[in-house]
């Protein structure tokens, strides 16, 4: 990705996080990114193109900050147990860093926008499904005897809970450590449920 294209997408994430999708104007984005409006149109064609690429950028950036060394410690050198890796990935959505706060807020704004305007619904649905699939894959790897439908349902509950907790944390209603404790507890419940269901089968 070129430096200017990245600057535009970083600017789009900032503007969406601060002003929402409706507040994203190309002229304001150009000022935020330090580029011309013509360059934005050259790269992204129109406002919908900007939003679609911003959504993909936000998803990719989340993958980067949940896969790097951080305040939870370095990534273990040996392959960790899938459930430990799952816990790590989900807890890293609660980092008191500007990039993480901006990313989570922008994701929430994009999700809220689709309630009234379906232009991004297909892309947002695909991104959400990919996230559920990633979580389900880690759950299944740690509970190989669990049924696929049970694993998917557990992944859907965990990702939905994470989005809700993230909104409360970002709003200042939950301290970051409490949000993490609640998420840890939910992960433990879902893993325990999958293990007990697997024994019933």
Coordinates of C-alpha atoms in Angstrom, one line a residue:
X1 CA 0.0 0.0 0.0
X2 CA 1.4 3.4 -0.9
X3 CA 2.1 6.0 1.8
X4 CA -0.7 8.3 0.5
X5 CA -3.3 5.6 0.2
X6 CA -2.4 4.5 3.8
X7 CA -2.7 8.1 5.0
X8 CA -6.1 8.4 3.4
X9 CA -7.4 5.3 5.1
X10 CA -5.9 6.2 8.5
X11 CA -7.6 9.6 8.1
X12 CA -10.9 7.9 7.2
X13 CA -10.7 5.7 10.3
X14 CA -10.0 8.8 12.5
X15 CA -12.9 10.8 10.9
X16 CA -15.3 7.9 11.2
X17 CA -14.4 7.3 14.8
X18 CA -14.8 11.0 15.7
X19 CA -17.8 12.0 13.6
X20 CA -19.5 8.8 12.4
X21 CA -20.1 7.7 8.9
X22 CA -22.5 10.5 8.2
X23 CA -19.8 13.0 9.2
X24 CA -17.3 11.7 6.6
X25 CA -16.9 14.3 4.0
X26 CA -14.3 14.0 1.3
X27 CA -13.1 17.6 1.8
X28 CA -12.6 17.0 5.6
X29 CA -10.9 13.7 4.9
X30 CA -8.5 15.4 2.5
X31 CA -7.6 17.9 5.2
X32 CA -7.2 15.1 7.8
X33 CA -5.0 13.1 5.5
X34 CA -3.0 16.0 4.0
X35 CA -3.9 15.2 0.4
X36 CA -6.1 16.6 -2.3
X37 CA -9.7 15.6 -2.9
X38 CA -8.7 14.6 -6.4
X39 CA -6.2 12.1 -5.1
X40 CA -8.9 10.6 -2.8
X41 CA -11.2 10.2 -5.8
X42 CA -8.4 8.8 -7.9
X43 CA -7.8 6.0 -5.3
X44 CA -11.3 5.3 -4.1
X45 CA -13.7 6.6 -6.9
X46 CA -16.5 7.8 -4.5
X47 CA -17.6 8.0 -0.9
X48 CA -18.8 4.4 -0.9
X49 CA -15.4 3.2 -2.2
X50 CA -13.8 5.1 0.7
X51 CA -16.1 3.4 3.2
X52 CA -15.5 -0.1 1.8
X53 CA -11.7 0.3 1.8
X54 CA -11.8 1.9 5.3
X55 CA -13.7 -1.1 6.6
X56 CA -11.1 -3.5 5.2
X57 CA -8.3 -1.3 6.6
X58 CA -9.9 -1.3 10.1
X59 CA -10.2 -5.1 10.0
X60 CA -6.6 -5.6 8.8
X61 CA -5.3 -3.2 11.5
X62 CA -7.2 -5.2 14.2
X63 CA -5.4 -8.3 13.0
X64 CA -2.1 -6.6 13.4
X65 CA -2.5 -5.3 16.9
X66 CA -4.0 -8.6 18.2
X67 CA -1.1 -10.5 16.7
X68 CA 1.9 -8.5 18.0
X69 CA 3.8 -8.1 21.3
X70 CA 1.8 -5.9 23.7
X71 CA 0.9 -5.2 27.3
X72 CA -0.2 -8.8 27.8
X73 CA 3.4 -9.8 27.0
X74 CA 5.2 -11.1 23.9
X75 CA 3.7 -13.8 21.7
X76 CA 4.8 -17.1 23.1
X77 CA 7.7 -18.6 21.0
X78 CA 6.1 -22.1 21.0
X79 CA 2.7 -22.7 19.6
X80 CA 0.3 -21.9 22.4
X81 CA -2.8 -23.9 23.2
X82 CA -5.7 -22.7 20.9
X83 CA -7.7 -21.5 23.8
X84 CA -4.9 -19.5 25.2
X85 CA -4.4 -17.9 21.8
X86 CA -8.2 -17.2 21.6
X87 CA -8.1 -15.5 25.0
X88 CA -5.2 -13.4 23.9
X89 CA -6.8 -12.3 20.6
X90 CA -10.0 -11.3 22.3
X91 CA -8.5 -9.6 25.3
X92 CA -6.2 -7.5 23.0
X93 CA -9.4 -5.8 21.7
X94 CA -9.3 -4.0 25.1
X95 CA -6.0 -2.0 24.9
X96 CA -5.9 1.6 26.1
X97 CA -4.0 2.7 23.0
X98 CA -5.2 5.4 20.6
X99 CA -5.1 3.1 17.6
X100 CA -7.2 0.4 19.3
X101 CA -9.7 2.9 20.6
X102 CA -10.0 4.5 17.2
X103 CA -10.3 1.2 15.5
X104 CA -13.0 -0.1 17.8
X105 CA -15.0 3.1 17.7
X106 CA -14.8 3.3 13.9
X107 CA -16.0 -0.4 13.6
X108 CA -18.9 0.5 15.9
X109 CA -19.8 3.5 13.8
X110 CA -19.7 1.5 10.6
X111 CA -21.9 -1.2 12.2
X112 CA -24.4 1.3 13.4
X113 CA -24.5 3.0 10.0
X114 CA -25.8 -0.2 8.3
X115 CA -28.9 -0.1 10.5
X116 CA -30.2 2.7 8.4
X117 CA -28.2 2.4 5.2
X118 CA -27.4 -1.1 3.7
X119 CA -24.6 0.1 1.4
X120 CA -21.9 -1.6 3.5
X121 CA -24.0 -4.4 4.9
X122 CA -22.6 -7.1 2.7
X123 CA -19.0 -6.2 3.5
X124 CA -19.7 -5.8 7.2
X125 CA -21.5 -9.2 7.2
X126 CA -18.5 -10.8 5.5
X127 CA -16.0 -9.2 8.0
X128 CA -18.1 -10.3 10.9
X129 CA -18.4 -13.9 9.5
X130 CA -14.7 -14.1 9.0
X131 CA -14.2 -13.0 12.7
X132 CA -16.7 -15.6 13.9
X133 CA -14.9 -18.2 11.8
X134 CA -11.5 -17.4 13.3
X135 CA -12.9 -17.6 16.8
X136 CA -14.7 -20.9 16.0
X137 CA -11.5 -22.3 14.5
X138 CA -9.6 -21.8 17.7
X139 CA -12.5 -23.1 19.8
X140 CA -12.7 -26.2 17.6
X141 CA -9.0 -26.8 17.8
X142 CA -9.1 -26.9 21.6
X143 CA -12.4 -28.9 21.7
X144 CA -12.1 -31.2 18.7
X145 CA -15.0 -33.5 19.9
X146 CA -17.5 -30.6 20.0
X147 CA -20.2 -30.4 17.3
X148 CA -19.6 -27.7 14.6
X149 CA -23.0 -26.0 15.3
X150 CA -22.1 -25.7 19.0
X151 CA -18.7 -24.2 18.2
X152 CA -20.2 -21.7 15.8
X153 CA -22.8 -20.6 18.3
X154 CA -20.1 -20.2 21.0
X155 CA -18.1 -18.1 18.6
X156 CA -21.1 -15.9 17.8
X157 CA -21.8 -15.3 21.5
X158 CA -18.2 -14.4 22.2
X159 CA -17.9 -12.0 19.4
X160 CA -21.2 -10.4 20.1
X161 CA -20.3 -10.0 23.8
X162 CA -16.9 -8.5 22.9
X163 CA -18.6 -5.9 20.7
X164 CA -21.0 -5.0 23.6
X165 CA -18.2 -4.9 26.2
X166 CA -16.1 -2.8 23.8
X167 CA -18.9 -0.2 23.5
X168 CA -19.2 0.0 27.3
X169 CA -15.4 0.3 27.7
X170 CA -15.1 3.0 25.0
X171 CA -17.9 4.9 26.6
X172 CA -16.1 4.9 30.0
X173 CA -18.8 2.7 31.6
X174 CA -16.3 -0.2 32.2
X175 CA -12.6 -0.1 33.2
X176 CA -10.4 -2.0 30.9
X177 CA -9.5 -4.7 33.4
X178 CA -13.1 -5.3 34.3
X179 CA -14.0 -5.7 30.6
X180 CA -11.1 -8.2 30.2
X181 CA -12.2 -10.1 33.3
X182 CA -15.8 -10.4 32.0
X183 CA -14.4 -11.6 28.6
X184 CA -12.1 -14.2 30.3
X185 CA -15.1 -15.5 32.3
X186 CA -17.2 -15.8 29.1
X187 CA -14.5 -17.6 27.3
X188 CA -14.2 -20.1 30.2
X189 CA -17.9 -20.6 30.2
X190 CA -18.1 -21.3 26.5
X191 CA -15.1 -23.7 26.6
X192 CA -16.6 -25.5 29.5
X193 CA -19.9 -25.8 27.8
X194 CA -18.3 -27.2 24.6
X195 CA -16.4 -29.8 26.6
X196 CA -19.5 -31.0 28.5
X197 CA -21.5 -31.1 25.3
X198 CA -18.8 -33.1 23.6
X199 CA -19.0 -35.7 26.4
X200 CA -22.7 -36.0 26.0
X201 CA -22.4 -36.9 22.3

